[in-house]
Short mmCIF file of C-alpha atoms in Angstrom, two decimals:
data_model
loop_
_atom_site.label_atom_id
_atom_site.label_comp_id
_atom_site.label_asym_id
_atom_site.label_seq_id
_atom_site.Cartn_x
_atom_site.Cartn_y
_atom_site.Cartn_z
CA MET A 105 0.00 0.00 0.00
CA ASN A 106 2.86 2.42 0.77
CA ALA A 107 3.99 2.40 -2.87
CA PHE A 108 0.53 3.54 -3.93
CA SER A 109 0.00 6.13 -1.17
CA PRO A 110 1.11 9.14 -3.28
CA PHE A 111 -1.43 8.19 -5.95
CA PHE A 112 -4.23 7.43 -3.52
CA SER A 113 -3.67 10.66 -1.59
CA GLN A 114 -4.10 12.47 -4.90
CA TYR A 115 -7.21 10.57 -6.01
CA ARG A 116 -9.12 10.18 -2.77
CA PRO A 117 -10.08 13.83 -2.07
CA ARG A 118 -11.58 14.18 -5.56
CA LEU A 119 -13.42 10.87 -5.20
CA GLU A 120 -14.74 11.85 -1.78
CA ALA A 121 -15.93 15.23 -3.07
CA LEU A 122 -17.81 13.61 -5.96
CA LEU A 123 -19.44 11.02 -3.69
CA GLN A 124 -20.57 13.78 -1.34
CA GLU A 125 -21.99 15.72 -4.29
CA ILE A 126 -23.86 12.70 -5.66
CA LEU A 127 -25.39 11.83 -2.29
CA ASP A 128 -26.52 15.43 -1.97
CA TYR A 129 -28.87 14.89 -4.91
CA PRO A 130 -31.91 17.18 -4.55
CA ILE A 131 -34.50 14.40 -4.83
CA LEU A 132 -33.15 12.74 -1.67
CA LYS A 133 -33.95 15.88 0.32
CA ASP A 134 -37.66 15.32 -0.33
CA TYR A 135 -37.66 12.17 1.83
CA LEU A 136 -36.93 13.01 5.43
CA GLY A 137 -34.16 10.89 6.93
CA MET A 138 -33.22 8.79 3.88
CA ALA A 139 -30.15 10.81 2.88
CA ALA A 140 -28.95 10.76 6.49
CA MET A 141 -29.24 6.96 6.51
CA LEU A 142 -27.08 6.69 3.40
CA ARG A 143 -24.54 9.18 4.74
CA TYR A 144 -24.39 7.23 7.98
CA HIS A 145 -23.56 4.03 6.13
CA MET A 146 -20.85 5.83 4.16
CA GLY A 147 -19.24 6.80 7.47
CA TRP A 148 -19.78 10.53 7.08
CA GLU A 149 -22.37 11.15 9.81
CA GLY A 150 -23.47 9.80 13.17
CA GLU A 151 -21.61 8.46 16.15
CA GLY A 152 -18.24 7.00 15.20
CA ALA A 153 -18.14 8.74 11.80
CA GLY A 154 -14.71 9.32 10.30
CA GLN A 155 -11.94 7.64 8.35
CA GLU A 156 -12.26 4.23 10.04
CA ALA A 157 -15.99 4.13 9.33
CA GLN A 158 -15.52 5.07 5.68
CA GLY A 159 -13.44 2.08 4.61
CA LYS A 160 -10.43 2.06 2.31
CA SER A 161 -12.15 2.66 -1.07
CA LEU A 162 -9.75 0.21 -2.70
CA ARG A 163 -12.00 -0.61 -5.64
CA PRO A 164 -12.53 2.94 -6.96
CA LEU A 165 -8.93 3.87 -6.27
CA LEU A 166 -7.77 0.83 -8.28
CA LEU A 167 -9.96 2.00 -11.16
CA LEU A 168 -8.42 5.49 -11.08
CA LEU A 169 -4.90 4.10 -10.77
CA ILE A 170 -5.33 1.93 -13.86
CA ALA A 171 -6.87 4.79 -15.87
CA ASP A 172 -3.78 6.80 -14.95
CA ALA A 173 -1.39 3.90 -15.64
CA VAL A 174 -2.57 3.41 -19.23
CA GLY A 175 -1.95 7.08 -19.98
CA GLY A 176 -5.46 8.42 -19.57
CA ASP A 177 -6.83 11.36 -17.62
CA TRP A 178 -7.84 9.75 -14.32
CA GLU A 179 -10.24 12.59 -13.55
CA ARG A 180 -12.41 11.51 -16.48
CA ALA A 181 -12.84 8.17 -14.72
CA LEU A 182 -14.16 9.70 -11.47
CA PRO A 183 -17.85 9.02 -12.27
CA ALA A 184 -17.09 5.33 -12.76
CA ALA A 185 -15.02 5.26 -9.56
CA ALA A 186 -17.90 6.80 -7.63
CA ALA A 187 -20.34 4.36 -9.21
CA VAL A 188 -18.40 1.26 -8.19
CA GLU A 189 -17.97 2.57 -4.64
CA LEU A 190 -21.71 3.20 -4.36
CA LEU A 191 -22.49 -0.22 -5.83
CA HIS A 192 -20.11 -1.84 -3.36
CA ASN A 193 -21.84 -0.06 -0.49
CA PHE A 194 -25.26 -1.12 -1.76
CA SER A 195 -24.06 -4.71 -1.56
CA LEU A 196 -22.73 -4.17 1.97
CA ILE A 197 -26.06 -2.83 3.24
CA HIS A 198 -27.90 -5.85 1.86
CA ASP A 199 -25.18 -8.33 2.87
CA ASP A 200 -25.40 -7.14 6.47
CA ILE A 201 -29.11 -7.91 6.51
CA GLU A 202 -28.66 -11.32 4.89
CA ASP A 203 -25.74 -12.24 7.14
CA ARG A 204 -27.39 -10.80 10.29
CA SER A 205 -24.26 -8.71 10.93
CA PRO A 206 -24.81 -6.20 13.75
CA LEU A 207 -21.63 -4.20 13.07
CA ARG A 208 -19.91 -2.72 10.01
CA ARG A 209 -16.55 -0.99 10.44
CA GLY A 210 -17.02 -0.82 14.18
CA ARG A 211 -20.51 0.76 14.09
CA PRO A 212 -24.07 -0.61 14.13
CA THR A 213 -25.17 -1.60 10.65
CA VAL A 214 -28.04 0.20 8.93
CA TRP A 215 -30.49 -2.63 9.59
CA ALA A 216 -29.42 -2.92 13.23
CA ARG A 217 -30.09 0.79 13.73
CA TRP A 218 -33.16 1.42 11.56
CA GLY A 219 -34.61 -2.04 10.98
CA GLU A 220 -34.58 -4.44 8.05
CA ALA A 221 -37.27 -2.75 5.97
CA GLN A 222 -35.55 0.64 5.99
CA ALA A 223 -32.17 -0.97 5.35
CA ILE A 224 -33.47 -2.82 2.29
CA ASN A 225 -34.91 0.45 1.02
CA ALA A 226 -31.65 2.31 1.72
CA GLY A 227 -29.71 -0.32 -0.20
CA ASP A 228 -32.10 0.03 -3.12
CA ALA A 229 -31.57 3.79 -3.09
CA MET A 230 -27.79 3.34 -3.06
CA PHE A 231 -28.10 0.98 -6.04
CA ALA A 232 -30.06 3.57 -8.03
CA ILE A 233 -27.62 6.34 -7.13
CA ALA A 234 -24.72 4.19 -8.38
CA PHE A 235 -26.26 4.27 -11.86
CA MET A 236 -26.82 8.01 -11.59
CA ALA A 237 -23.10 8.38 -10.92
CA LEU A 238 -22.20 6.17 -13.87
CA ASN A 239 -24.46 8.24 -16.13
CA ARG A 240 -22.02 11.13 -15.79
CA LEU A 241 -19.65 9.23 -18.07
CA GLN A 242 -21.79 10.25 -21.04
CA HIS A 243 -20.23 13.71 -20.76
CA VAL A 244 -16.65 12.45 -21.07
CA LEU A 245 -16.83 9.29 -23.22
CA SER A 246 -17.81 8.54 -26.78
CA PRO A 247 -21.25 6.88 -27.11
CA ASP A 248 -19.75 3.43 -27.80
CA LYS A 249 -17.46 3.56 -24.76
CA TYR A 250 -20.28 4.88 -22.60
CA PHE A 251 -22.54 2.02 -23.70
CA ARG A 252 -19.76 -0.50 -23.05
CA SER A 253 -19.23 0.92 -19.55
CA GLN A 254 -22.95 0.61 -18.82
CA SER A 255 -22.99 -2.97 -20.08
CA LEU A 256 -20.03 -3.95 -17.92
CA PHE A 257 -21.68 -2.36 -14.90
CA VAL A 258 -25.01 -4.12 -15.40
CA GLU A 259 -23.32 -7.50 -15.92
CA THR A 260 -21.35 -6.93 -12.71
CA CYS A 261 -24.55 -6.29 -10.76
CA LEU A 262 -25.90 -9.64 -11.91
CA ARG A 263 -22.65 -11.43 -11.04
CA LEU A 264 -22.59 -9.81 -7.59
CA THR A 265 -26.09 -10.99 -6.79
CA GLY A 266 -25.37 -14.42 -8.28
CA GLY A 267 -22.34 -14.85 -6.05
CA GLN A 268 -24.36 -13.77 -3.02
CA HIS A 269 -27.11 -16.21 -4.01
CA LEU A 270 -24.63 -19.09 -3.89
CA ASP A 271 -23.13 -17.85 -0.63
CA ILE A 272 -26.55 -17.92 1.02
CA ALA A 273 -27.47 -21.25 -0.60
CA PHE A 274 -24.28 -22.90 0.66
CA GLU A 275 -24.63 -21.72 4.28
CA GLN A 276 -26.12 -25.00 5.49
CA ASP A 277 -23.93 -27.28 3.36
CA ARG A 278 -21.07 -29.08 5.07
CA GLU A 279 -19.28 -29.54 1.74
CA ILE A 280 -19.52 -27.90 -1.67
CA PRO A 281 -17.72 -28.80 -4.90
CA LEU A 282 -14.61 -26.70 -5.47
CA GLU A 283 -15.85 -25.46 -8.84
CA HIS A 284 -18.99 -24.08 -7.15
CA TYR A 285 -16.84 -22.27 -4.59
CA TRP A 286 -14.81 -20.60 -7.36
CA THR A 287 -18.03 -19.54 -9.09
CA MET A 288 -19.34 -18.09 -5.84
CA ILE A 289 -16.31 -15.94 -5.03
CA ALA A 290 -15.85 -14.97 -8.69
CA GLY A 291 -19.28 -13.34 -8.46
CA LYS A 292 -19.36 -12.22 -4.85
CA THR A 293 -15.93 -10.59 -4.74
CA ALA A 294 -13.91 -10.81 -7.96
CA ALA A 295 -16.59 -9.47 -10.32
CA LEU A 296 -16.51 -5.90 -9.06
CA ILE A 297 -12.72 -5.76 -8.79
CA GLN A 298 -12.46 -7.14 -12.33
CA THR A 299 -14.84 -4.47 -13.56
CA CYS A 300 -12.86 -1.74 -11.79
CA ALA A 301 -9.73 -2.83 -13.63
CA HIS A 302 -11.57 -3.14 -16.94
CA LEU A 303 -13.30 0.24 -16.64
CA GLY A 304 -10.07 1.95 -15.66
CA ALA A 305 -8.36 0.68 -18.80
CA LEU A 306 -11.39 1.41 -20.99
CA ILE A 307 -11.87 4.98 -19.80
CA GLY A 308 -8.12 5.55 -19.84
CA GLY A 309 -8.11 4.85 -23.58
CA ALA A 310 -6.27 1.51 -23.64
CA GLU A 311 -6.62 -0.83 -26.60
CA GLU A 312 -9.01 -3.75 -26.25
CA SER A 313 -6.20 -6.27 -25.73
CA VAL A 314 -4.89 -4.19 -22.83
CA GLN A 315 -8.38 -3.82 -21.41
CA HIS A 316 -8.76 -7.60 -21.52
CA ALA A 317 -5.41 -8.09 -19.77
CA PHE A 318 -6.42 -5.71 -16.98
CA ALA A 319 -9.78 -7.45 -16.65
CA GLN A 320 -7.99 -10.78 -16.19
CA TYR A 321 -5.70 -9.16 -13.64
CA GLY A 322 -8.70 -7.75 -11.75
CA ASN A 323 -10.36 -11.16 -11.68
CA ALA A 324 -7.23 -12.82 -10.30
CA LEU A 325 -6.79 -10.05 -7.76
CA GLY A 326 -10.40 -10.43 -6.64
CA LEU A 327 -10.07 -14.18 -6.16
CA CYS A 328 -6.91 -13.65 -4.11
CA PHE A 329 -8.63 -10.92 -2.09
CA GLN A 330 -11.45 -13.30 -1.13
#
């Protein structure tokens, strides 16, 4: 991590500012308490808020680093970085409900504090906002690259939920075939990291062969991470 600290210290303030802006969307202000719930989960508000509660943001920072590494303007990739961070946090809100986890980053989870129904709804809102963030790419990408980014993102959502489906389905099993385990973690964890790497290369302007290589790298990194 130390080798990447100069890059991450450059990227993170811009990422944080964009996330704050996106979660300050005017529509959210019409629904009393919902924005505060989302901001609490992000670690920005409430008791125990701060750096420890916000997580490391490794996925969006990886995306920005790769966009930079292939010679692109990493700032153009900020909407995608924000989108993957919001998608990741959507999955965390729902995972905590499904896993009955009372704590997340040292604080009560959204469902433990506001109840399951509100937490499900908050997760759904975070999911929608992730796509709103991704939509900002249309201002910086050509139509074909924008469409490809959207397609990758949608496919990743399906793989995330598929991996979680298997994780829940296997909870009561004493043994599972190894190939099913690889499929589970490839969806649950590696899919989003793979997409971060792929999107970084795509938005950074890399050729398709390079994009494919980074996608393979992201998949391998995600499997190792799990």
